XYZ file of C-alpha atoms in Angstrom:
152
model
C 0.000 0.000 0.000
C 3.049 2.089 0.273
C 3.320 2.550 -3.408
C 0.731 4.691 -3.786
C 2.558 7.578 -2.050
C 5.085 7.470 -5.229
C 5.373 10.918 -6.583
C 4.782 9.548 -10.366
C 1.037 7.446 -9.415
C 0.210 7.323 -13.043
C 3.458 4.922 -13.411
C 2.226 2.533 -10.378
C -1.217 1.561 -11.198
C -0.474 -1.666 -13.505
C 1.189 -2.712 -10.609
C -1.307 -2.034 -8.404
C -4.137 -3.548 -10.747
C -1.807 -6.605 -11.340
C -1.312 -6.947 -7.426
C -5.351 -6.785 -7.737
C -4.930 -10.503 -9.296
C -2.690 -11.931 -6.633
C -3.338 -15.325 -4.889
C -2.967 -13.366 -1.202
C -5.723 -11.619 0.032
C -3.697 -9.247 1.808
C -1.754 -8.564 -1.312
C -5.363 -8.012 -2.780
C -6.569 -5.423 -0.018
C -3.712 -3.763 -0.228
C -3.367 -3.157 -3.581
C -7.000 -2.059 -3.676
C -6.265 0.310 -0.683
C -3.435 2.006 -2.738
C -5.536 2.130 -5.986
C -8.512 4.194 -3.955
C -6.232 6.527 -3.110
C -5.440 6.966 -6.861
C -8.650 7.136 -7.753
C -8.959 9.876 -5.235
C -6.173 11.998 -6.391
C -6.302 11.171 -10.181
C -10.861 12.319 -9.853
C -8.993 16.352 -9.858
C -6.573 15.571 -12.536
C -8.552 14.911 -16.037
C -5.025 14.214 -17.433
C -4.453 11.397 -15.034
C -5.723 8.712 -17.717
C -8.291 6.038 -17.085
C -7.274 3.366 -14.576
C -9.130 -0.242 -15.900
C -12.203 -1.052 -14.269
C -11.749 -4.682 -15.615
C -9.740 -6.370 -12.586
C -12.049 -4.669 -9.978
C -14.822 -5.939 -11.971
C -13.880 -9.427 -11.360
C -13.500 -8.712 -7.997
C -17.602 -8.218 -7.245
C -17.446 -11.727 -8.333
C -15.253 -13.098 -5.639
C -16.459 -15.098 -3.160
C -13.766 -12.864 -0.860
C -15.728 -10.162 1.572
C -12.425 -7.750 1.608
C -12.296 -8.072 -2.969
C -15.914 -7.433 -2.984
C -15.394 -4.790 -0.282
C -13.112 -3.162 -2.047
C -13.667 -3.074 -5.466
C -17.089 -1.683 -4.486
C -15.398 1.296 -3.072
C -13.408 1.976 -6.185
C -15.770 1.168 -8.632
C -17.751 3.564 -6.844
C -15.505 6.393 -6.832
C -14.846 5.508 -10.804
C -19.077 5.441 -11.615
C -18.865 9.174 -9.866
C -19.108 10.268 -13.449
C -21.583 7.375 -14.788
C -19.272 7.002 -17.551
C -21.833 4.912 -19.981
C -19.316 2.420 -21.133
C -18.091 1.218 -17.100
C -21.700 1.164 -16.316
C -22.534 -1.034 -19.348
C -19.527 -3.427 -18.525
C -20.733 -3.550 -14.862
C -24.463 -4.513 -15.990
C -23.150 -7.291 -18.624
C -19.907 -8.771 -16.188
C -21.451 -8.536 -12.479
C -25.073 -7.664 -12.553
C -25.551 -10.782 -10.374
C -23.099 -10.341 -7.653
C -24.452 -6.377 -7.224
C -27.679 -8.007 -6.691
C -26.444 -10.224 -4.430
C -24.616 -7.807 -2.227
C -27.375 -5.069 -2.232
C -29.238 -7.790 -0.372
C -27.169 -8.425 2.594
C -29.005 -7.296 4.958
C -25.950 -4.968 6.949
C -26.685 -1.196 5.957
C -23.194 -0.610 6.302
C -22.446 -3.259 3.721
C -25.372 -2.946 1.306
C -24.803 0.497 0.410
C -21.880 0.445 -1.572
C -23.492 -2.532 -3.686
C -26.414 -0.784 -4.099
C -25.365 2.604 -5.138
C -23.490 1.021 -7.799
C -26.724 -1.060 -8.950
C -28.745 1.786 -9.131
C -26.157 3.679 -11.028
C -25.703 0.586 -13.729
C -29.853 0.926 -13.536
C -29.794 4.843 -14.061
C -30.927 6.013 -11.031
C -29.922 9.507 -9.728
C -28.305 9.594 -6.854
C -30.942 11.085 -4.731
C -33.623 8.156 -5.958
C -31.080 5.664 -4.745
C -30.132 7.385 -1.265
C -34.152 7.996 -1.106
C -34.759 4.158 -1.727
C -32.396 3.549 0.954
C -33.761 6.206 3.576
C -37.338 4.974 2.911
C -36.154 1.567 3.700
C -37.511 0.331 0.169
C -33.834 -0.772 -1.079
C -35.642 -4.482 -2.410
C -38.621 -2.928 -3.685
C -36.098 -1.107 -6.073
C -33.686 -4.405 -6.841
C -36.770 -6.125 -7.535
C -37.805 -3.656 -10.387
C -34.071 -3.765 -11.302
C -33.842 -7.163 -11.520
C -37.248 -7.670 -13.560
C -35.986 -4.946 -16.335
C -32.652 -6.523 -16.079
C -34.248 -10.259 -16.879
C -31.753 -11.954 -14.718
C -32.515 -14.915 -12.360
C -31.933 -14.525 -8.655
């Protein structure tokens, strides 16, 4: 996680998004932990570059709490923009495992998961905190889901 303090970032994250891939866990959390603070510092600096969604993408598919954890938080902070292309690759590679996690029944771990699925399902941002605050978070994956024509 230390790399991410380098003073040229742009130069670290293919390490970082290889390190994403790693067999350890740790490795994996790590790397993820130094990416989000890319993210964070490259979101003021539109000549930072895109940093590949693909690995963290993979990662809502893990059956891993801290790569799902994770890559929600990025993937988060990369949707910011609802750049149509990341949302479109995020509906057709891990539609299922968003649905999945926007279930779980912990507030503190659904809403991550579910901003992300309502962003994929073009929410605004206030319909998807509202469907939160209300308390009707499944009434909206259910009408998600049935547009979406996936299986639960």
């Amino acid at each position: 996680w230390v790399i991410a303090y380098a003073d040229d970032k742009r130069a670290i994250v293919d390490d970082l998004l290889y390190a994403t891939r790693d067999p350890d866990t740790t490795v994996r959390n790590n790397a993820m932990r130094a990416l989000a603070l890319i993210v964070e510092y490259a979101q003021d600096r539109p000549d930072f570059g895109q940093i590949s969604p693909a690995p963290l993408i993979d990662m809502l598919n893990s059956t891993i709490w801290t790569d799902r954890n994770k890559a929600t938080m990025l993937l988060n902070a990369l949707t910011e923009n609802r750049a149509a292309a990341l949302l479109q690759q995020l509906r057709e590679q891990a539609l299922p495992s968003l649905v999945e996690m926007a279930r779980w029944k912990s507030v503190g771990h659904v809403f991550g998961p579910f901003k992300l699925l309502g962003r994929v399902a073009g929410l605004s941002e206030q319909e998807i905190g509202n469907a939160m605050a209300r308390g009707e978070k499944d009434r909206v994956i259910d009408r998600i889901v049935g547009s979406s024509q996936i299986g639960e």
